[in-house]
mmCIF file of C-alpha atoms in Angstrom:
data_model
loop_
_atom_site.group_PDB
_atom_site.id
_atom_site.type_symbol
_atom_site.label_atom_id
_atom_site.label_comp_id
_atom_site.label_asym_id
_atom_site.label_seq_id
_atom_site.Cartn_x
_atom_site.Cartn_y
_atom_site.Cartn_z
ATOM 1 C CA MET L 1 -0.022 0.003 0.015
ATOM 2 C CA ALA L 2 1.257 3.433 -0.839
ATOM 3 C CA GLY L 3 2.723 5.469 1.962
ATOM 4 C CA THR L 4 3.445 2.565 4.388
ATOM 5 C CA ARG L 5 6.415 3.500 6.528
ATOM 6 C CA PHE L 6 9.114 1.683 8.414
ATOM 7 C CA GLN L 7 9.617 2.800 12.018
ATOM 8 C CA LEU L 8 13.190 2.886 13.402
ATOM 9 C CA LEU L 9 12.867 2.295 17.177
ATOM 10 C CA SER L 10 9.526 4.183 17.169
ATOM 11 C CA THR L 11 11.467 7.487 17.044
ATOM 12 C CA PHE L 12 11.247 8.316 13.375
ATOM 13 C CA SER L 13 10.124 6.596 10.224
ATOM 14 C CA ARG L 14 11.290 6.119 6.652
ATOM 15 C CA GLN L 15 9.442 4.682 3.701
ATOM 16 C CA PHE L 16 9.958 0.998 2.878
ATOM 17 C CA SER L 17 10.793 1.265 -0.812
ATOM 18 C CA SER L 18 9.324 -2.179 -1.626
ATOM 19 C CA LEU L 19 6.051 -1.723 0.303
ATOM 20 C CA ASN L 20 4.537 0.654 -2.283
ATOM 21 C CA ASN L 21 1.554 -1.079 -3.885
ATOM 22 C CA VAL L 22 1.636 -3.964 -1.477
ATOM 23 C CA THR L 23 -1.748 -4.691 0.113
ATOM 24 C CA THR L 24 -2.406 -5.694 3.753
ATOM 25 C CA VAL L 25 -5.027 -8.149 5.019
ATOM 26 C CA GLN L 26 -6.161 -6.644 8.366
ATOM 27 C CA PRO L 27 -5.290 -4.030 10.941
ATOM 28 C CA LYS L 28 -3.293 -4.826 14.072
ATOM 29 C CA ILE L 29 -3.175 -3.776 17.667
ATOM 30 C CA ARG L 30 -0.689 -1.062 18.288
ATOM 31 C CA ILE L 31 2.690 -2.599 19.261
ATOM 32 C CA ASP L 32 3.258 -0.146 22.027
ATOM 33 C CA GLU L 33 0.000 -1.184 23.636
ATOM 34 C CA ILE L 34 0.956 -4.861 23.407
ATOM 35 C CA ARG L 35 4.459 -4.234 24.873
ATOM 36 C CA GLY L 36 3.103 -2.046 27.622
ATOM 37 C CA ARG L 37 0.704 -4.807 28.793
ATOM 38 C CA ARG L 38 3.427 -7.477 28.688
ATOM 39 C CA LEU L 39 5.854 -5.163 30.565
ATOM 40 C CA SER L 40 3.198 -4.623 33.253
ATOM 41 C CA ILE L 41 2.747 -8.365 33.734
ATOM 42 C CA PHE L 42 6.501 -8.913 33.801
ATOM 43 C CA ASP L 43 7.120 -6.213 36.368
ATOM 44 C CA LYS L 44 4.318 -7.403 38.578
ATOM 45 C CA GLU L 45 5.540 -10.998 38.499
ATOM 46 C CA HIS L 46 9.063 -10.011 39.105
ATOM 47 C CA LYS L 47 8.069 -7.982 42.195
ATOM 48 C CA ARG L 48 5.929 -10.825 43.480
ATOM 49 C CA GLN L 49 8.868 -13.237 43.228
ATOM 50 C CA GLN L 50 11.208 -10.797 44.965
ATOM 51 C CA ASP L 51 8.745 -10.467 47.741
ATOM 52 C CA LEU L 52 8.860 -14.175 48.349
ATOM 53 C CA ILE L 53 12.477 -13.842 49.548
ATOM 54 C CA PRO L 54 11.932 -13.665 53.350
ATOM 55 C CA ARG L 55 15.316 -12.296 54.309
ATOM 56 C CA LEU L 56 18.755 -12.065 52.824
ATOM 57 C CA GLU L 57 20.968 -15.136 53.352
ATOM 58 C CA LYS L 58 24.714 -15.202 52.555
ATOM 59 C CA ILE L 59 26.304 -17.656 50.124
ATOM 60 C CA GLU L 60 29.923 -18.273 49.179
ATOM 61 C CA VAL L 61 30.792 -17.933 45.516
ATOM 62 C CA THR L 62 34.219 -19.231 44.545
ATOM 63 C CA TYR L 63 35.407 -17.411 41.446
ATOM 64 C CA GLU L 64 37.851 -19.467 39.276
ATOM 65 C CA GLY L 65 39.930 -17.217 37.020
ATOM 66 C CA LEU L 66 43.002 -17.630 34.856
ATOM 67 C CA ASN L 67 46.055 -19.580 36.095
ATOM 68 C CA ASP L 68 44.050 -21.321 38.726
ATOM 69 C CA GLU L 69 43.258 -18.023 40.408
ATOM 70 C CA LYS L 70 40.497 -18.352 43.044
ATOM 71 C CA THR L 71 38.627 -15.739 44.895
ATOM 72 C CA THR L 72 35.874 -16.312 47.371
ATOM 73 C CA LEU L 73 33.102 -13.837 47.408
ATOM 74 C CA VAL L 74 30.296 -13.569 50.052
ATOM 75 C CA MET L 75 27.111 -12.754 48.144
ATOM 76 C CA ASN L 76 23.305 -12.650 48.680
ATOM 77 C CA LYS L 77 21.442 -15.910 48.067
ATOM 78 C CA GLY L 78 18.824 -15.606 45.396
ATOM 79 C CA VAL L 79 19.666 -11.928 44.793
ATOM 80 C CA SER L 80 23.306 -11.588 43.702
ATOM 81 C CA THR L 81 24.233 -12.468 40.105
ATOM 82 C CA PRO L 82 27.429 -13.292 38.215
ATOM 83 C CA TYR L 83 27.458 -9.688 37.056
ATOM 84 C CA ASN L 84 27.425 -8.564 40.738
ATOM 85 C CA CYS L 85 30.279 -10.981 41.390
ATOM 86 C CA ALA L 86 32.285 -9.414 38.467
ATOM 87 C CA GLN L 87 31.672 -5.966 39.893
ATOM 88 C CA HIS L 88 33.654 -7.110 42.924
ATOM 89 C CA ILE L 89 36.631 -8.454 40.872
ATOM 90 C CA ASN L 90 37.647 -5.924 38.226
ATOM 91 C CA GLU L 91 36.292 -3.611 35.622
ATOM 92 C CA GLN L 92 37.852 -5.394 32.664
ATOM 93 C CA LEU L 93 36.377 -8.666 33.577
ATOM 94 C CA LEU L 94 32.928 -6.994 33.997
ATOM 95 C CA LYS L 95 33.000 -5.496 30.451
ATOM 96 C CA ARG L 96 34.239 -8.693 28.701
ATOM 97 C CA SER L 97 32.029 -11.268 30.383
ATOM 98 C CA VAL L 98 29.353 -12.602 28.085
ATOM 99 C CA VAL L 99 27.944 -15.526 30.097
ATOM 100 C CA ALA L 100 28.810 -17.290 33.256
ATOM 101 C CA GLU L 101 29.428 -20.902 34.308
ATOM 102 C CA VAL L 102 27.830 -21.787 37.684
ATOM 103 C CA ASN L 103 28.773 -25.237 39.041
ATOM 104 C CA GLY L 104 29.534 -26.189 35.322
ATOM 105 C CA GLU L 105 26.159 -24.957 33.960
ATOM 106 C CA ILE L 106 26.094 -22.048 31.517
ATOM 107 C CA TRP L 107 24.355 -19.164 33.333
ATOM 108 C CA ASP L 108 22.993 -15.736 32.451
ATOM 109 C CA MET L 109 25.096 -12.890 33.847
ATOM 110 C CA HIS L 110 21.998 -11.220 35.271
ATOM 111 C CA ARG L 111 20.443 -14.392 36.685
ATOM 112 C CA ALA L 112 20.417 -14.743 40.486
ATOM 113 C CA ILE L 113 22.620 -17.391 42.055
ATOM 114 C CA PRO L 114 20.621 -19.682 44.401
ATOM 115 C CA ALA L 115 23.348 -21.391 46.483
ATOM 116 C CA ASP L 116 27.078 -21.785 47.235
ATOM 117 C CA CYS L 117 28.861 -22.435 43.950
ATOM 118 C CA THR L 118 31.955 -22.130 41.885
ATOM 119 C CA LEU L 119 31.866 -19.486 39.270
ATOM 120 C CA LYS L 120 33.538 -18.899 35.949
ATOM 121 C CA LEU L 121 33.118 -15.842 33.773
ATOM 122 C CA LEU L 122 33.376 -16.508 30.004
ATOM 123 C CA HIS L 123 34.218 -14.025 27.268
ATOM 124 C CA MET L 124 33.919 -14.370 23.413
ATOM 125 C CA LYS L 125 37.359 -16.012 23.022
ATOM 126 C CA PRO L 126 37.542 -18.906 25.544
ATOM 127 C CA GLU L 127 40.362 -21.359 24.953
ATOM 128 C CA ASP L 128 38.305 -24.383 25.895
ATOM 129 C CA PRO L 129 36.505 -25.605 22.612
ATOM 130 C CA HIS L 130 33.402 -26.728 24.497
ATOM 131 C CA GLN L 131 33.079 -23.388 26.267
ATOM 132 C CA ALA L 132 33.596 -21.602 22.940
ATOM 133 C CA THR L 133 30.684 -23.524 21.366
ATOM 134 C CA LEU L 134 28.373 -22.648 24.277
ATOM 135 C CA VAL L 135 29.380 -18.947 24.187
ATOM 136 C CA ASN L 136 28.871 -18.773 20.469
ATOM 137 C CA LYS L 137 25.433 -20.334 20.710
ATOM 138 C CA ALA L 138 24.391 -17.815 23.478
ATOM 139 C CA PHE L 139 25.598 -15.011 21.171
ATOM 140 C CA TRP L 140 23.708 -16.297 18.152
ATOM 141 C CA ARG L 141 20.561 -17.026 20.223
ATOM 142 C CA SER L 142 20.707 -13.456 21.548
ATOM 143 C CA CYS L 143 21.015 -11.941 18.115
ATOM 144 C CA SER L 144 17.810 -13.859 17.028
ATOM 145 C CA PHE L 145 16.081 -12.537 20.068
ATOM 146 C CA LEU L 146 17.106 -8.937 19.225
ATOM 147 C CA LEU L 147 16.066 -9.395 15.590
ATOM 148 C CA GLY L 148 12.612 -10.309 16.796
ATOM 149 C CA ALA L 149 12.521 -7.213 18.879
ATOM 150 C CA ILE L 150 13.365 -5.029 15.946
ATOM 151 C CA VAL L 151 11.051 -6.703 13.428
ATOM 152 C CA GLU L 152 8.118 -6.572 15.860
ATOM 153 C CA SER L 153 8.227 -2.853 15.908
ATOM 154 C CA ALA L 154 9.430 -2.187 12.366
ATOM 155 C CA PHE L 155 6.176 -1.686 10.601
ATOM 156 C CA GLN L 156 3.383 0.866 10.918
ATOM 157 C CA ASP L 157 0.017 -0.021 12.415
ATOM 158 C CA GLU L 158 -1.594 -1.132 9.133
ATOM 159 C CA ILE L 159 0.690 -4.096 8.884
ATOM 160 C CA SER L 160 0.206 -6.892 11.383
ATOM 161 C CA VAL L 161 3.453 -8.474 12.679
ATOM 162 C CA CYS L 162 3.206 -11.821 14.561
ATOM 163 C CA LEU L 163 6.503 -13.269 15.887
ATOM 164 C CA HIS L 164 6.413 -17.025 15.502
ATOM 165 C CA SER L 165 9.822 -18.378 16.805
ATOM 166 C CA PHE L 166 13.465 -18.629 16.157
ATOM 167 C CA PRO L 167 15.271 -22.022 15.655
ATOM 168 C CA PRO L 168 17.963 -23.368 18.041
ATOM 169 C CA ALA L 169 21.232 -21.469 17.670
ATOM 170 C CA ASN L 170 23.321 -22.955 14.914
ATOM 171 C CA VAL L 171 26.430 -20.911 14.149
ATOM 172 C CA ARG L 172 27.342 -23.200 11.217
ATOM 173 C CA SER L 173 24.153 -22.242 9.376
ATOM 174 C CA GLY L 174 25.722 -18.874 8.707
ATOM 175 C CA SER L 175 22.847 -16.715 9.907
ATOM 176 C CA PHE L 176 20.771 -16.021 12.975
ATOM 177 C CA VAL L 177 17.056 -16.234 12.244
ATOM 178 C CA TYR L 178 13.584 -15.169 13.265
ATOM 179 C CA ASP L 179 10.415 -16.492 11.574
ATOM 180 C CA VAL L 180 7.598 -13.893 11.433
ATOM 181 C CA GLN L 181 4.118 -13.749 10.034
ATOM 182 C CA LEU L 182 3.210 -10.635 8.176
ATOM 183 C CA ASN L 183 -0.209 -9.816 6.744
ATOM 184 C CA LEU L 184 1.420 -8.654 3.511
ATOM 185 C CA ASN L 185 0.615 -9.849 -0.044
ATOM 186 C CA ASP L 186 3.466 -10.119 -2.477
ATOM 187 C CA TRP L 187 6.140 -8.314 -0.562
ATOM 188 C CA VAL L 188 9.621 -8.636 -1.974
ATOM 189 C CA PRO L 189 12.047 -6.797 0.302
ATOM 190 C CA SER L 190 14.620 -4.523 -1.351
ATOM 191 C CA GLN L 191 18.208 -4.018 -0.384
ATOM 192 C CA ASN L 192 17.164 -0.552 1.060
ATOM 193 C CA ASP L 193 14.705 -2.381 3.330
ATOM 194 C CA LEU L 194 17.442 -4.709 4.641
ATOM 195 C CA ARG L 195 19.670 -1.705 5.328
ATOM 196 C CA GLN L 196 16.956 0.091 7.256
ATOM 197 C CA ILE L 197 16.350 -2.940 9.477
ATOM 198 C CA ALA L 198 20.071 -3.336 10.005
ATOM 199 C CA ALA L 199 20.404 0.377 10.953
ATOM 200 C CA SER L 200 17.615 -0.042 13.504
ATOM 201 C CA PHE L 201 19.236 -3.197 14.851
ATOM 202 C CA GLN L 202 22.510 -1.442 15.266
ATOM 203 C CA LYS L 203 20.978 1.586 17.030
ATOM 204 C CA PHE L 204 19.103 -0.715 19.395
ATOM 205 C CA VAL L 205 22.138 -2.808 20.480
ATOM 206 C CA ARG L 206 24.200 0.321 21.088
ATOM 207 C CA GLN L 207 21.803 1.320 23.779
ATOM 208 C CA ASP L 208 23.253 -1.279 26.120
ATOM 209 C CA HIS L 209 20.117 -3.121 27.073
ATOM 210 C CA ILE L 210 20.651 -6.034 29.558
ATOM 211 C CA PHE L 211 18.970 -9.443 29.076
ATOM 212 C CA GLN L 212 16.761 -9.783 32.119
ATOM 213 C CA ARG L 213 15.528 -13.430 32.702
ATOM 214 C CA LEU L 214 12.401 -14.363 34.547
ATOM 215 C CA ASP L 215 10.897 -17.899 34.996
ATOM 216 C CA VAL L 216 7.081 -17.764 35.182
ATOM 217 C CA ASP L 217 4.201 -20.100 35.490
ATOM 218 C CA SER L 218 2.650 -21.008 32.193
ATOM 219 C CA SER L 219 -0.582 -19.206 33.121
ATOM 220 C CA VAL L 220 1.455 -15.938 33.476
ATOM 221 C CA ALA L 221 3.205 -16.592 30.196
ATOM 222 C CA LEU L 222 -0.221 -17.126 28.545
ATOM 223 C CA LYS L 223 -1.482 -13.744 29.824
ATOM 224 C CA MET L 224 1.705 -12.130 28.526
ATOM 225 C CA PHE L 225 1.236 -13.495 24.974
ATOM 226 C CA GLU L 226 -2.540 -13.744 24.660
ATOM 227 C CA ASP L 227 -2.205 -11.446 21.617
ATOM 228 C CA ASN L 228 0.100 -13.930 19.878
ATOM 229 C CA ALA L 229 -1.705 -17.127 18.814
ATOM 230 C CA PHE L 230 1.635 -18.825 17.956
ATOM 231 C CA LYS L 231 3.176 -18.215 21.398
ATOM 232 C CA ALA L 232 -0.058 -19.248 23.050
ATOM 233 C CA GLU L 233 0.213 -22.643 21.198
ATOM 234 C CA GLN L 234 3.877 -23.048 22.133
ATOM 235 C CA ILE L 235 3.609 -22.210 25.850
ATOM 236 C CA PRO L 236 1.976 -25.362 27.149
ATOM 237 C CA HIS L 237 4.419 -27.535 25.168
ATOM 238 C CA ILE L 238 7.420 -25.634 26.494
ATOM 239 C CA ALA L 239 6.029 -25.713 30.077
ATOM 240 C CA THR L 240 5.756 -29.598 29.970
ATOM 241 C CA LYS L 241 9.556 -29.803 29.327
ATOM 242 C CA SER L 242 10.423 -27.717 32.354
ATOM 243 C CA SER L 243 11.545 -29.272 35.731
ATOM 244 C CA THR L 244 8.116 -28.340 37.307
ATOM 245 C CA GLY L 245 6.026 -29.105 34.234
ATOM 246 C CA ARG L 246 4.578 -25.656 34.417
ATOM 247 C CA SER L 247 7.419 -23.138 34.060
ATOM 248 C CA VAL L 248 8.296 -20.959 31.092
ATOM 249 C CA THR L 249 11.382 -18.706 30.740
ATOM 250 C CA VAL L 250 10.961 -15.313 29.331
ATOM 251 C CA TYR L 251 13.528 -12.510 28.711
ATOM 252 C CA ARG L 252 13.130 -8.779 28.729
ATOM 253 C CA VAL L 253 15.424 -6.492 26.604
ATOM 254 C CA GLY L 254 14.346 -2.857 26.760
ATOM 255 C CA ASP L 255 10.579 -2.883 26.201
ATOM 256 C CA HIS L 256 10.604 -6.175 24.405
ATOM 257 C CA ILE L 257 9.753 -9.523 25.971
ATOM 258 C CA ASP L 258 9.954 -12.974 24.318
ATOM 259 C CA ILE L 259 10.164 -16.652 25.233
ATOM 260 C CA SER L 260 13.529 -18.497 25.205
ATOM 261 C CA ARG L 261 15.218 -21.161 27.401
ATOM 262 C CA GLY L 262 18.409 -19.160 27.097
ATOM 263 C CA PRO L 263 20.974 -18.487 28.316
ATOM 264 C CA MET L 264 21.527 -15.042 26.775
ATOM 265 C CA ILE L 265 24.495 -12.740 26.667
ATOM 266 C CA ALA L 266 24.843 -10.125 29.301
ATOM 267 C CA SER L 267 24.033 -7.057 27.291
ATOM 268 C CA SER L 268 23.071 -5.965 23.742
ATOM 269 C CA SER L 269 26.140 -3.846 23.572
ATOM 270 C CA LEU L 270 28.197 -6.986 23.186
ATOM 271 C CA VAL L 271 26.929 -7.215 19.651
ATOM 272 C CA GLY L 272 29.149 -5.407 17.189
ATOM 273 C CA ARG L 273 28.983 -5.152 13.459
ATOM 274 C CA CYS L 274 25.901 -6.771 11.953
ATOM 275 C CA SER L 275 23.932 -7.060 8.736
ATOM 276 C CA ILE L 276 20.412 -8.138 7.842
ATOM 277 C CA ALA L 277 21.374 -10.381 4.993
ATOM 278 C CA ALA L 278 18.040 -11.698 3.698
ATOM 279 C CA ILE L 279 14.253 -12.017 4.141
ATOM 280 C CA HIS L 280 12.963 -15.221 2.627
ATOM 281 C CA LYS L 281 9.292 -15.829 2.059
ATOM 282 C CA LEU L 282 8.466 -19.367 3.387
ATOM 283 C CA ASN L 283 4.810 -19.422 2.493
ATOM 284 C CA SER L 284 1.970 -17.039 1.870
ATOM 285 C CA LYS L 285 2.447 -15.033 5.067
ATOM 286 C CA LEU L 286 5.573 -16.423 6.809
ATOM 287 C CA TYR L 287 8.936 -14.667 6.328
ATOM 288 C CA ARG L 288 12.323 -15.766 7.518
ATOM 289 C CA PHE L 289 14.529 -12.832 8.568
ATOM 290 C CA GLN L 290 18.163 -13.657 8.504
ATOM 291 C CA GLY L 291 21.170 -11.721 9.862
ATOM 292 C CA VAL L 292 24.841 -12.060 10.676
ATOM 293 C CA ALA L 293 26.808 -10.309 13.372
ATOM 294 C CA LEU L 294 30.165 -10.167 15.099
ATOM 295 C CA PRO L 295 30.824 -9.653 18.851
ATOM 296 C CA SER L 296 31.765 -6.088 19.581
ATOM 297 C CA GLU L 297 35.381 -7.084 20.541
ATOM 298 C CA ILE L 298 36.026 -8.885 17.206
ATOM 299 C CA HIS L 299 36.898 -6.808 14.117
ATOM 300 C CA ILE L 300 37.480 -7.982 10.621
ATOM 301 C CA ASN L 301 37.926 -6.136 7.308
ATOM 302 C CA HIS L 302 35.138 -5.238 4.913
ATOM 303 C CA PHE L 303 35.976 -8.109 2.456
ATOM 304 C CA ALA L 304 35.938 -10.784 5.172
ATOM 305 C CA PHE L 305 32.569 -9.540 6.474
ATOM 306 C CA SER L 306 31.135 -9.481 2.932
ATOM 307 C CA VAL L 307 31.925 -13.198 2.661
ATOM 308 C CA LEU L 308 29.978 -13.756 5.834
ATOM 309 C CA GLU L 309 27.062 -11.705 4.499
ATOM 310 C CA SER L 310 27.125 -13.642 1.237
ATOM 311 C CA ARG L 311 26.786 -16.893 3.131
ATOM 312 C CA ALA L 312 24.031 -15.449 5.346
ATOM 313 C CA ARG L 313 21.919 -14.603 2.338
ATOM 314 C CA LYS L 314 21.296 -18.290 1.601
ATOM 315 C CA LEU L 315 18.034 -19.737 3.013
ATOM 316 C CA ASN L 316 18.778 -20.909 6.457
ATOM 317 C CA PRO L 317 18.187 -24.598 6.514
ATOM 318 C CA ALA L 318 16.317 -24.645 9.963
ATOM 319 C CA ARG L 319 13.053 -26.509 9.853
ATOM 320 C CA THR L 320 10.128 -24.312 8.672
ATOM 321 C CA PRO L 321 7.530 -23.923 11.488
ATOM 322 C CA GLU L 322 4.044 -25.189 11.050
ATOM 323 C CA LEU L 323 1.409 -22.446 11.186
ATOM 324 C CA LYS L 324 -1.482 -24.002 13.124
ATOM 325 C CA SER L 325 -3.033 -20.720 14.038
ATOM 326 C CA ASN L 326 -4.734 -18.225 11.797
#
């Protein structure tokens, strides 16, 4: 449709060059209303869980650093996070840490530590190959999450945007992915469209949003995503795989909330150079948005990055989701 505009972080808009003469199917609820309601539910549930902590108890966190360095920290049970621990060690470690390892389990930097533990803080260049794989997956997973955040708010109110899901992180695929349903007919994205989404992505990550994790009951998750038929279908299945049979993990970044088992990286600012390489149409309404990115501490020349972009343009081989909801 003529005059449809693309919104960059809801602060200003430009015209999507390829949306002229494209028709839409039905209007949508304003995304700021949807996000405001989700945030209200998130904040209320977070406060409820914090109020369940009767009193502060101390735990011992043994930080294991380089060259068998060990430091014992006395922290607050169920409140202190790996990020808080890093604050007590040194500034450089704080800035570089992407994810943590708590008693051998990969752990979000902003996730509370529940008991005495050993702690390792991992950056984007760990020497251990297994740790490197886990860190890379957390980075790729976080990029997919951020891509969903951008796409969900990218279009004006006339175009309905319904996030479906993103596949498990697979660095070898060459691209991070988010599958999205759009009520557009015959949209063929242009290179200018891809550049605008990439610019929005870059602006968002530079705002240094932390990834805030919250485990909620499936009933709370269903309230959060009652506007999204796909998420509503996925939530009961996700909950049955949790340790309690009822729990769903959600993350908040800025004003965006989505479902993921995680773990995620500490902050959006850990994402450096990026590109939105392709948008593939999977069926009549489902589009696969694909991107490629580097960690902020890794720099390569333009030619090398163009090779990564070229690879990321190919249709990501992840399984195409089944659309059971209308």
